[in-house]
Amino acid sequence: MTKPTLPIPWLDQDDETTPLPDPQWALSEPNGLLAIGGSLSPQRLEAAYRAGIFPWFSAGEPILWWSPDPRALIYPDRFHTSRSLARALRRDQFTVTLDQAFNQVLSACAAPRAEEQGTWITPEMQSAYWRLHQQGIAHSIEVWRTGELVGGVYGVSLGHAFFGESMFSRVSNASKIALAWLCAQLRAWEFDFLDCQMPTNHLLSLGAVCLPRAQFLLALAASQRFATRQGPWELSVSVGDL
């Protein structure tokens, strides 16, 4: 049976009571587009992530809500460490921290990349995730070299799921080092998965797998049976755990 094509609903930014649609009604093209509008309030964002939905839009666009099919994720105990990354992890030239420089990581991720025009991490998005960080559910992992921030990742944590939003790297392997440490810490805390949203060749090379959306939503529901670990977070793992 073919899923009928329905109009994309527009959400009132002043009405937090209207729920986001069921992800099963997301469009196939563009893949995963589910709703437009609404707000980026902490309540709306938390409800969206718990339902397998995330915002993604560019400057000048309305808020766009997505739930793509398939969904990319990394199981913390299956992160792939290449030989070059393993060598970088063994070198004593980087310091890794959690929740020590959230705004700096957010700003670095928002900076336009050489191969891109503009950024989807708009000032509106930055303010929204800063509010989540203040509430203890958005987190950053930072990679430092001689006191300079050279890489990092930020995302949202609810239950036993971590929803990765973006990462950056100013030196070779820095973002991979951040992910390796993050996966080690999530594994120690018995998290179920790190949601990567859309698959890319880069993420697949690090061990990401693609799940059909229906299967991902089942895994997400199971992960939400656990209490959320509030921030600020601190690392409890060491190099030997990577």
Coordinates of C-alpha atoms in Angstrom, one line a residue:
M1 CA 0.0 0.0 0.0
T2 CA 1.4 3.4 -1.0
K3 CA 1.4 6.1 1.7
P4 CA -0.8 9.0 0.6
T5 CA 0.9 12.3 0.1
L6 CA -0.5 14.8 2.6
P7 CA 0.1 18.6 2.8
I8 CA 3.0 19.5 5.0
P9 CA 1.5 21.0 8.2
W10 CA 2.5 24.5 9.3
L11 CA 2.9 25.0 13.0
D12 CA 1.9 28.1 14.9
Q13 CA 5.0 29.5 16.6
D14 CA 2.9 30.7 19.5
D15 CA 1.0 27.4 20.0
E16 CA 3.1 24.8 21.9
T17 CA 0.1 22.5 22.4
T18 CA -0.1 21.3 18.8
P19 CA 2.2 18.2 18.6
L20 CA 4.5 17.5 15.7
P21 CA 3.0 14.9 13.2
D22 CA 3.8 11.3 13.4
P23 CA 7.2 10.6 11.6
Q24 CA 5.5 8.0 9.4
W25 CA 3.9 10.9 7.5
A26 CA 7.3 12.4 6.6
L27 CA 7.9 13.0 2.9
S28 CA 10.0 10.7 0.8
E29 CA 11.3 13.7 -1.2
P30 CA 12.8 15.7 0.3
N31 CA 13.6 12.7 2.5
G32 CA 12.1 13.1 5.9
L33 CA 10.5 16.6 5.7
L34 CA 7.6 16.4 8.2
A35 CA 6.5 19.9 9.3
I36 CA 7.2 23.6 8.9
G37 CA 7.2 26.4 11.4
G38 CA 6.6 26.4 15.1
S39 CA 9.3 27.4 17.6
L40 CA 12.6 26.2 18.9
S41 CA 11.5 26.4 22.5
P42 CA 13.1 23.8 24.9
Q43 CA 9.7 22.1 25.3
R44 CA 9.2 21.8 21.5
L45 CA 12.8 20.6 20.9
E46 CA 12.7 18.0 23.7
A47 CA 9.4 16.6 22.4
A48 CA 10.8 16.5 18.9
Y49 CA 13.9 14.6 19.8
R50 CA 12.0 12.1 21.9
A51 CA 9.8 11.5 18.8
G52 CA 12.7 11.0 16.4
I53 CA 12.4 14.5 14.8
F54 CA 14.9 17.3 14.5
P55 CA 15.1 20.8 13.1
W56 CA 17.3 21.6 10.1
F57 CA 16.9 24.8 8.1
S58 CA 19.0 27.6 6.6
A59 CA 19.0 31.3 7.3
G60 CA 16.0 32.9 5.7
E61 CA 13.9 29.7 5.8
P62 CA 11.2 28.8 8.2
I63 CA 11.9 26.1 10.8
L64 CA 11.9 22.8 9.0
W65 CA 11.3 19.5 10.9
W66 CA 12.7 16.2 9.7
S67 CA 12.6 12.5 10.4
P68 CA 14.5 10.8 7.5
D69 CA 14.3 7.2 6.4
P70 CA 16.8 5.5 6.8
R71 CA 18.4 6.9 10.0
A72 CA 22.1 6.8 10.7
L73 CA 23.4 5.9 14.1
I74 CA 26.5 4.7 15.9
Y75 CA 26.4 2.1 18.6
P76 CA 28.9 3.2 21.2
D77 CA 30.6 -0.2 21.4
R78 CA 31.0 -0.4 17.6
F79 CA 32.8 2.9 16.9
H80 CA 35.4 2.1 14.2
T81 CA 38.9 3.3 15.1
S82 CA 41.2 3.3 12.0
R83 CA 45.0 2.8 12.4
S84 CA 45.7 6.5 11.9
L85 CA 43.1 7.5 14.5
A86 CA 44.4 4.9 16.9
R87 CA 47.9 6.5 16.5
A88 CA 46.4 9.9 17.1
L89 CA 44.6 8.7 20.2
R90 CA 47.8 7.3 21.6
R91 CA 49.8 10.5 21.2
D92 CA 49.8 12.6 24.3
Q93 CA 49.1 15.9 22.5
F94 CA 45.4 16.4 23.0
T95 CA 43.3 17.1 26.1
V96 CA 39.6 16.1 25.9
T97 CA 36.8 17.6 28.1
L98 CA 33.1 17.5 28.4
D99 CA 30.8 20.6 28.8
Q100 CA 33.7 23.0 29.3
A101 CA 33.2 25.2 26.2
F102 CA 29.7 24.6 24.8
N103 CA 29.4 28.0 23.2
Q104 CA 32.8 27.8 21.7
V105 CA 32.0 24.4 20.1
L106 CA 28.6 25.7 18.9
S107 CA 30.2 28.8 17.3
A108 CA 32.9 26.7 15.7
C109 CA 30.4 24.3 14.2
A110 CA 28.3 27.2 13.0
A111 CA 31.2 28.8 11.0
P112 CA 30.8 28.2 7.3
R113 CA 32.9 25.4 5.8
A114 CA 35.1 26.0 2.9
E115 CA 33.0 23.8 0.6
E116 CA 29.7 25.3 1.8
Q117 CA 27.9 28.7 1.5
G118 CA 26.3 29.9 4.7
T119 CA 25.4 27.7 7.7
W120 CA 22.3 25.9 9.0
I121 CA 23.4 26.7 12.6
T122 CA 21.7 30.1 12.6
P123 CA 21.8 32.5 15.5
E124 CA 18.3 31.3 16.3
M125 CA 19.5 27.7 16.5
Q126 CA 22.5 28.7 18.6
S127 CA 20.3 30.4 21.1
A128 CA 18.0 27.4 21.2
Y129 CA 20.7 24.9 21.9
W130 CA 22.4 27.2 24.5
R131 CA 19.0 27.1 26.4
L132 CA 19.1 23.3 26.2
H133 CA 22.6 23.3 27.5
Q134 CA 21.6 25.5 30.4
Q135 CA 18.9 22.9 31.2
G136 CA 21.5 20.2 31.3
I137 CA 20.4 18.2 28.2
A138 CA 22.7 19.7 25.5
H139 CA 26.4 18.8 25.7
S140 CA 29.7 19.4 24.1
I141 CA 32.9 17.4 23.9
E142 CA 36.0 19.5 23.3
V143 CA 39.4 18.6 22.0
W144 CA 42.3 20.9 23.0
R145 CA 45.9 21.2 21.9
T146 CA 48.2 23.4 24.0
G147 CA 45.2 25.2 25.3
E148 CA 43.6 25.9 21.9
L149 CA 40.2 24.4 21.0
V150 CA 40.9 22.3 17.8
G151 CA 37.8 20.1 17.6
G152 CA 34.5 19.1 19.1
V153 CA 31.0 17.8 18.9
Y154 CA 27.7 18.9 20.4
G155 CA 24.3 17.3 20.7
V156 CA 21.4 16.5 22.9
S157 CA 21.0 13.7 25.4
L158 CA 17.7 12.3 26.5
G159 CA 17.3 8.9 28.2
H160 CA 19.9 6.6 26.9
A161 CA 20.1 8.3 23.5
F162 CA 22.6 10.9 22.3
F163 CA 21.5 13.0 19.3
G164 CA 24.6 14.3 17.6
E165 CA 24.1 17.7 15.9
S166 CA 27.4 18.8 14.5
M167 CA 31.1 18.6 14.8
F168 CA 34.2 20.5 13.7
S169 CA 37.9 20.0 13.3
R170 CA 40.7 22.5 13.0
V171 CA 43.5 19.9 12.9
S172 CA 43.6 16.4 11.4
N173 CA 41.5 13.8 13.3
A174 CA 40.3 16.3 15.9
S175 CA 36.5 15.7 15.4
K176 CA 37.2 11.9 15.2
I177 CA 39.0 12.1 18.5
A178 CA 36.0 13.9 20.0
L179 CA 33.7 11.1 18.7
A180 CA 35.9 8.3 19.9
W181 CA 36.0 9.8 23.5
L182 CA 32.2 10.5 23.3
C183 CA 31.4 6.9 22.3
A184 CA 33.7 5.6 25.1
Q185 CA 31.9 7.7 27.6
L186 CA 28.4 6.8 26.3
R187 CA 29.5 3.1 26.4
A188 CA 30.5 3.5 30.0
W189 CA 27.1 5.0 30.8
E190 CA 25.3 2.2 28.9
F191 CA 23.8 4.5 26.3
D192 CA 22.0 2.7 23.5
F193 CA 23.2 4.8 20.5
L194 CA 24.5 8.0 19.1
D195 CA 22.0 9.3 16.5
C196 CA 23.8 10.7 13.4
Q197 CA 20.6 11.7 11.6
M198 CA 21.6 11.5 7.9
P199 CA 24.1 8.9 6.7
T200 CA 27.4 10.2 5.1
N201 CA 30.4 8.3 3.8
H202 CA 32.4 9.9 6.6
L203 CA 30.0 8.6 9.3
L204 CA 29.8 5.2 7.8
S205 CA 33.6 5.0 7.9
L206 CA 33.4 5.5 11.6
G207 CA 31.0 2.6 12.2
A208 CA 27.6 4.3 11.6
V209 CA 24.8 2.0 10.4
C210 CA 21.5 2.8 8.7
L211 CA 18.3 1.7 10.2
P212 CA 14.8 1.9 8.6
R213 CA 12.9 4.7 10.3
A214 CA 10.4 2.3 11.9
Q215 CA 13.2 0.3 13.5
F216 CA 15.0 3.4 14.7
L217 CA 11.8 4.7 16.3
L218 CA 11.5 1.4 18.2
A219 CA 15.1 1.7 19.4
L220 CA 14.4 5.3 20.4
A221 CA 11.3 4.4 22.4
A222 CA 13.3 1.8 24.3
S223 CA 16.1 4.3 25.1
Q224 CA 13.6 6.7 26.6
R225 CA 12.6 4.3 29.4
F226 CA 15.8 5.5 31.2
A227 CA 16.3 8.7 33.2
T228 CA 18.1 11.5 31.5
R229 CA 21.7 12.1 32.7
Q230 CA 21.6 15.9 33.4
G231 CA 24.7 18.0 32.8
P232 CA 27.2 19.4 33.2
W233 CA 28.9 16.2 32.3
E234 CA 32.5 15.1 33.3
L235 CA 34.6 12.4 31.6
S236 CA 35.0 9.3 33.6
V237 CA 36.9 7.2 31.0
S238 CA 40.5 7.2 30.0
V239 CA 42.6 6.4 26.9
G240 CA 42.6 2.8 27.8
D241 CA 38.8 2.7 27.4
L242 CA 38.9 3.9 23.8

